[in-house]
């Protein structure tokens, strides 16, 4: 397990993540506040009509509960994460009548195809081994007409971007170019793909059409020991 993933499993980080770690590091990385990121999530996922929502790699539930306050009265937001300390904080700090948590691996989601009206994954794909497989899993569990929102790392295609990639790799963080996810979404049949860059982060949204092109890649089992 590399440094970045070890850090995400540390109880000390889980304790300070929502109030200190996330607001500071994401502001430095993107120039955006947590409030702006939350508004992006609610707006892009169209939560007013989303009854079943999945927050992948939810950490301490810092988005999950906020999202649950914007779903319809019969809606529910499920947060899934691999880290026990993060999930303990989520249950303690961010439970609610329409928010709950399960432990699981983003690369092998324990949900049937098309289960959710909205699926998001913020600030995690760059930590996950096989991030493209994890992205395909998100699309698999998204229902037709469902909406997807992702925030992940971005490296510009120049010498500075290459320096950023090398520096981040030392701690086990992956920096993505601007093409990987739009291309993957388009290949999976998603439409209305939108991408915004803010410093070193990219914000993506997409929609699975009612008659999406089926994914041909089979699901593969990934060892949890790699998380
Ligand atoms: C930086 S936190 C993001 C938390 C929250 N989504 C946010 O935007 O603030 C990254 C989370 O990804 C989780 N994670 C990393 N690899 C994972 C995997 N393979 N499956 C599920 N969660 C994973 C970590 O445990 C950690 O809680």
Coordinates of C-alpha atoms and ligand atoms in Angstrom, one line a residue:
X1 CA 0.0 0.0 0.0
X2 CA 1.5 3.3 -1.0
X3 CA 1.7 6.5 1.2
X4 CA -1.4 8.1 -0.1
X5 CA -3.6 5.0 0.5
X6 CA -2.0 4.4 3.9
X7 CA -2.8 8.0 4.8
X8 CA -6.5 7.5 3.9
X9 CA -6.6 4.5 6.3
X10 CA -5.2 6.5 9.3
X11 CA -7.7 7.4 12.1
X12 CA -5.9 10.7 12.6
X13 CA -6.6 11.8 9.1
X14 CA -10.2 10.7 9.3
X15 CA -10.6 12.9 12.4
X16 CA -9.4 16.1 10.7
X17 CA -10.3 15.4 7.1
X18 CA -13.7 17.2 6.8
X19 CA -12.9 20.3 8.7
X20 CA -9.2 20.9 7.9
X21 CA -7.6 18.6 5.4
X22 CA -10.1 18.7 2.7
X23 CA -10.9 22.4 2.7
X24 CA -7.2 23.3 2.7
X25 CA -5.8 20.9 0.2
X26 CA -8.6 21.1 -2.2
X27 CA -8.6 24.9 -2.1
X28 CA -4.8 24.8 -2.9
X29 CA -5.4 22.3 -5.7
X30 CA -8.4 23.9 -7.3
X31 CA -8.9 27.5 -6.0
X32 CA -12.4 26.4 -5.1
X33 CA -14.1 26.2 -1.7
X34 CA -15.9 23.1 -0.3
X35 CA -19.1 25.1 -0.6
X36 CA -18.5 25.5 -4.4
X37 CA -17.7 21.8 -4.7
X38 CA -20.9 20.9 -2.9
X39 CA -23.0 23.2 -5.1
X40 CA -21.4 21.6 -8.1
X41 CA -22.4 18.2 -6.8
X42 CA -26.0 19.1 -6.2
X43 CA -26.4 20.9 -9.5
X44 CA -24.7 18.4 -11.7
X45 CA -26.4 15.4 -10.2
X46 CA -29.9 17.1 -10.4
X47 CA -30.6 15.7 -6.9
X48 CA -34.1 17.1 -6.8
X49 CA -35.3 14.1 -8.9
X50 CA -32.7 11.5 -7.8
X51 CA -34.1 9.0 -5.4
X52 CA -31.2 6.6 -5.3
X53 CA -27.7 8.2 -5.1
X54 CA -24.3 6.6 -4.6
X55 CA -21.3 8.6 -3.3
X56 CA -18.2 6.5 -4.1
X57 CA -15.1 6.8 -1.9
X58 CA -17.2 9.0 0.4
X59 CA -14.5 9.4 3.1
X60 CA -16.1 10.7 6.3
X61 CA -19.4 11.4 4.6
X62 CA -18.6 15.0 4.1
X63 CA -20.5 15.1 0.8
X64 CA -22.9 12.2 1.5
X65 CA -24.9 13.9 4.2
X66 CA -25.0 17.2 2.3
X67 CA -26.3 15.4 -0.8
X68 CA -28.9 13.6 1.3
X69 CA -30.3 17.0 2.3
X70 CA -31.1 17.7 -1.4
X71 CA -32.8 14.5 -2.5
X72 CA -36.6 14.0 -2.5
X73 CA -38.3 13.0 0.7
X74 CA -38.2 9.3 -0.4
X75 CA -34.6 9.6 -1.6
X76 CA -31.5 8.0 -0.1
X77 CA -27.8 8.5 -0.5
X78 CA -25.4 5.6 0.1
X79 CA -21.8 6.4 0.8
X80 CA -19.3 3.6 0.1
X81 CA -15.6 3.6 1.1
X82 CA -12.9 1.2 1.8
X83 CA -11.3 2.8 4.9
X84 CA -12.7 1.7 8.3
X85 CA -11.6 4.9 10.0
X86 CA -13.3 7.0 7.4
X87 CA -16.5 5.0 7.7
X88 CA -16.4 5.3 11.5
X89 CA -16.3 9.1 11.2
X90 CA -19.0 9.0 8.5
X91 CA -21.4 7.1 10.8
X92 CA -20.5 9.3 13.8
X93 CA -20.6 12.7 12.1
X94 CA -22.7 12.4 8.9
X95 CA -25.5 9.9 9.4
X96 CA -29.0 11.1 8.7
X97 CA -32.5 9.9 7.8
X98 CA -31.5 9.8 4.2
X99 CA -27.8 8.9 4.4
X100 CA -26.1 5.7 5.2
X101 CA -22.7 3.9 4.7
X102 CA -21.3 0.6 3.5
X103 CA -17.8 -0.7 3.2
X104 CA -16.7 -1.7 -0.2
X105 CA -14.2 -1.4 -3.1
X106 CA -14.9 1.1 -5.8
X107 CA -13.4 -1.4 -8.3
X108 CA -16.0 -4.0 -7.5
X109 CA -19.1 -2.3 -6.4
X110 CA -21.6 -4.5 -4.5
X111 CA -24.6 -3.3 -6.5
X112 CA -26.6 -4.5 -9.5
X113 CA -26.3 -2.8 -12.8
X114 CA -28.4 0.4 -13.1
X115 CA -29.2 0.7 -9.4
X116 CA -28.7 4.4 -8.9
X117 CA -30.2 7.6 -10.4
X118 CA -27.0 9.5 -9.6
X119 CA -23.5 8.4 -8.9
X120 CA -20.5 10.6 -7.8
X121 CA -16.9 10.1 -7.0
X122 CA -15.0 13.1 -5.6
X123 CA -11.3 13.3 -4.8
X124 CA -10.6 9.6 -5.1
X125 CA -9.9 8.2 -8.5
X126 CA -6.3 9.3 -8.3
X127 CA -5.8 7.1 -5.2
X128 CA -7.4 4.0 -6.6
X129 CA -5.5 1.3 -8.4
X130 CA -7.2 0.5 -11.7
X131 CA -9.0 3.9 -11.8
X132 CA -10.4 3.3 -15.3
X133 CA -11.9 0.1 -14.1
X134 CA -13.4 2.0 -11.1
X135 CA -14.9 4.5 -13.6
X136 CA -16.5 1.8 -15.6
X137 CA -18.0 0.4 -12.4
X138 CA -19.6 3.8 -11.7
X139 CA -21.2 3.7 -15.1
X140 CA -22.3 0.1 -14.7
X141 CA -24.3 0.9 -11.5
X142 CA -25.8 4.1 -13.0
X143 CA -29.4 3.8 -14.3
X144 CA -30.5 4.9 -17.7
X145 CA -31.2 8.7 -17.6
X146 CA -28.9 8.8 -14.5
X147 CA -26.3 11.4 -14.0
X148 CA -22.6 11.0 -13.1
X149 CA -20.3 13.6 -11.4
X150 CA -16.5 13.1 -10.9
X151 CA -13.8 15.3 -9.5
X152 CA -10.2 14.1 -9.9
X153 CA -6.7 15.3 -10.6
X154 CA -5.6 17.1 -13.8
X155 CA -2.2 17.7 -15.2
X156 CA -1.7 20.1 -18.1
X157 CA 0.0 18.6 -21.2
X158 CA 3.2 20.6 -20.8
X159 CA 6.5 20.4 -18.9
X160 CA 4.9 21.7 -15.8
X161 CA 2.2 19.0 -16.0
X162 CA 4.9 16.4 -16.3
X163 CA 6.7 17.7 -13.3
X164 CA 3.4 17.6 -11.4
X165 CA 2.9 14.0 -12.4
X166 CA 6.3 12.9 -11.2
X167 CA 6.0 14.8 -7.9
X168 CA 2.5 13.4 -7.2
X169 CA 3.7 9.8 -8.1
X170 CA 6.2 9.8 -5.3
X171 CA 3.3 9.7 -2.8
X172 CA 1.2 7.3 -5.0
X173 CA -1.2 10.0 -6.4
X174 CA -2.0 9.7 -10.1
X175 CA -2.4 12.8 -12.3
X176 CA -4.8 12.4 -15.2
X177 CA -4.7 14.3 -18.5
X178 CA -7.7 16.0 -19.9
X179 CA -8.7 13.2 -22.4
X180 CA -8.8 10.0 -20.4
X181 CA -12.2 10.4 -18.7
X182 CA -14.1 12.2 -21.5
X183 CA -12.9 9.5 -23.9
X184 CA -13.9 6.7 -21.4
X185 CA -17.3 8.2 -20.9
X186 CA -18.0 8.6 -24.6
X187 CA -16.8 5.1 -25.3
X188 CA -19.3 3.8 -22.7
X189 CA -22.1 5.6 -24.5
X190 CA -22.5 8.5 -22.0
X191 CA -23.8 11.9 -23.4
X192 CA -23.8 15.5 -22.3
X193 CA -20.2 15.1 -21.2
X194 CA -18.9 18.3 -19.6
X195 CA -15.4 19.0 -18.2
X196 CA -14.1 21.9 -16.3
X197 CA -10.5 22.4 -15.2
X198 CA -9.6 24.3 -12.0
X199 CA -5.8 24.3 -11.5
X200 CA -4.9 20.7 -10.8
X201 CA -8.4 19.3 -10.6
X202 CA -10.9 18.4 -13.3
X203 CA -14.7 18.3 -12.7
X204 CA -16.7 16.0 -15.0
X205 CA -20.4 15.4 -15.5
X206 CA -22.2 13.1 -17.9
X207 CA -25.5 11.4 -18.5
X208 CA -26.3 7.8 -19.3
X209 CA -29.0 8.0 -22.0
X210 CA -32.1 5.8 -21.8
X211 CA -30.6 3.5 -24.5
X212 CA -26.9 3.6 -23.6
X213 CA -24.4 1.6 -25.6
X214 CA -23.8 -1.5 -23.5
X215 CA -20.3 -1.9 -22.0
X216 CA -18.5 -4.8 -23.6
X217 CA -15.7 -5.0 -21.0
X218 CA -16.4 -7.8 -18.5
X219 CA -16.1 -7.3 -14.8
X220 CA -12.9 -8.5 -13.3
X221 CA -12.2 -9.3 -9.7
X222 CA -9.5 -7.2 -8.1
X223 CA -7.7 -8.2 -4.9
X224 CA -8.6 -6.1 -1.9
X225 CA -5.0 -6.4 -0.8
X226 CA -4.1 -3.8 -3.4
X227 CA -6.3 -1.0 -1.9
Ligands
LIG1 C1 -9.6 12.2 -0.4 S1 -10.9 11.1 0.2 C2 -12.3 11.8 -0.6 C3 -13.5 11.9 0.3 C4 -14.7 12.7 -0.3 N1 -15.2 12.0 -1.4 C5 -14.3 14.1 -0.6 O1 -14.3 14.5 -1.8 O2 -13.9 14.8 0.2 C6 -10.5 9.6 -0.7 C7 -11.3 8.4 -0.2 O3 -11.2 7.4 -1.2 C8 -11.2 6.2 -0.5 N2 -10.7 5.1 -1.3 C9 -9.5 4.9 -1.8 N3 -9.4 3.8 -2.6 C10 -10.7 3.2 -2.5 C11 -11.3 2.0 -3.1 N4 -10.6 1.2 -3.9 N5 -12.6 1.8 -2.8 C12 -13.3 2.6 -2.0 N6 -12.8 3.7 -1.5 C13 -11.5 4.0 -1.7 C14 -10.3 6.4 0.8 O4 -10.5 5.5 1.8 C15 -10.7 7.9 1.1 O5 -11.8 7.9 2.1

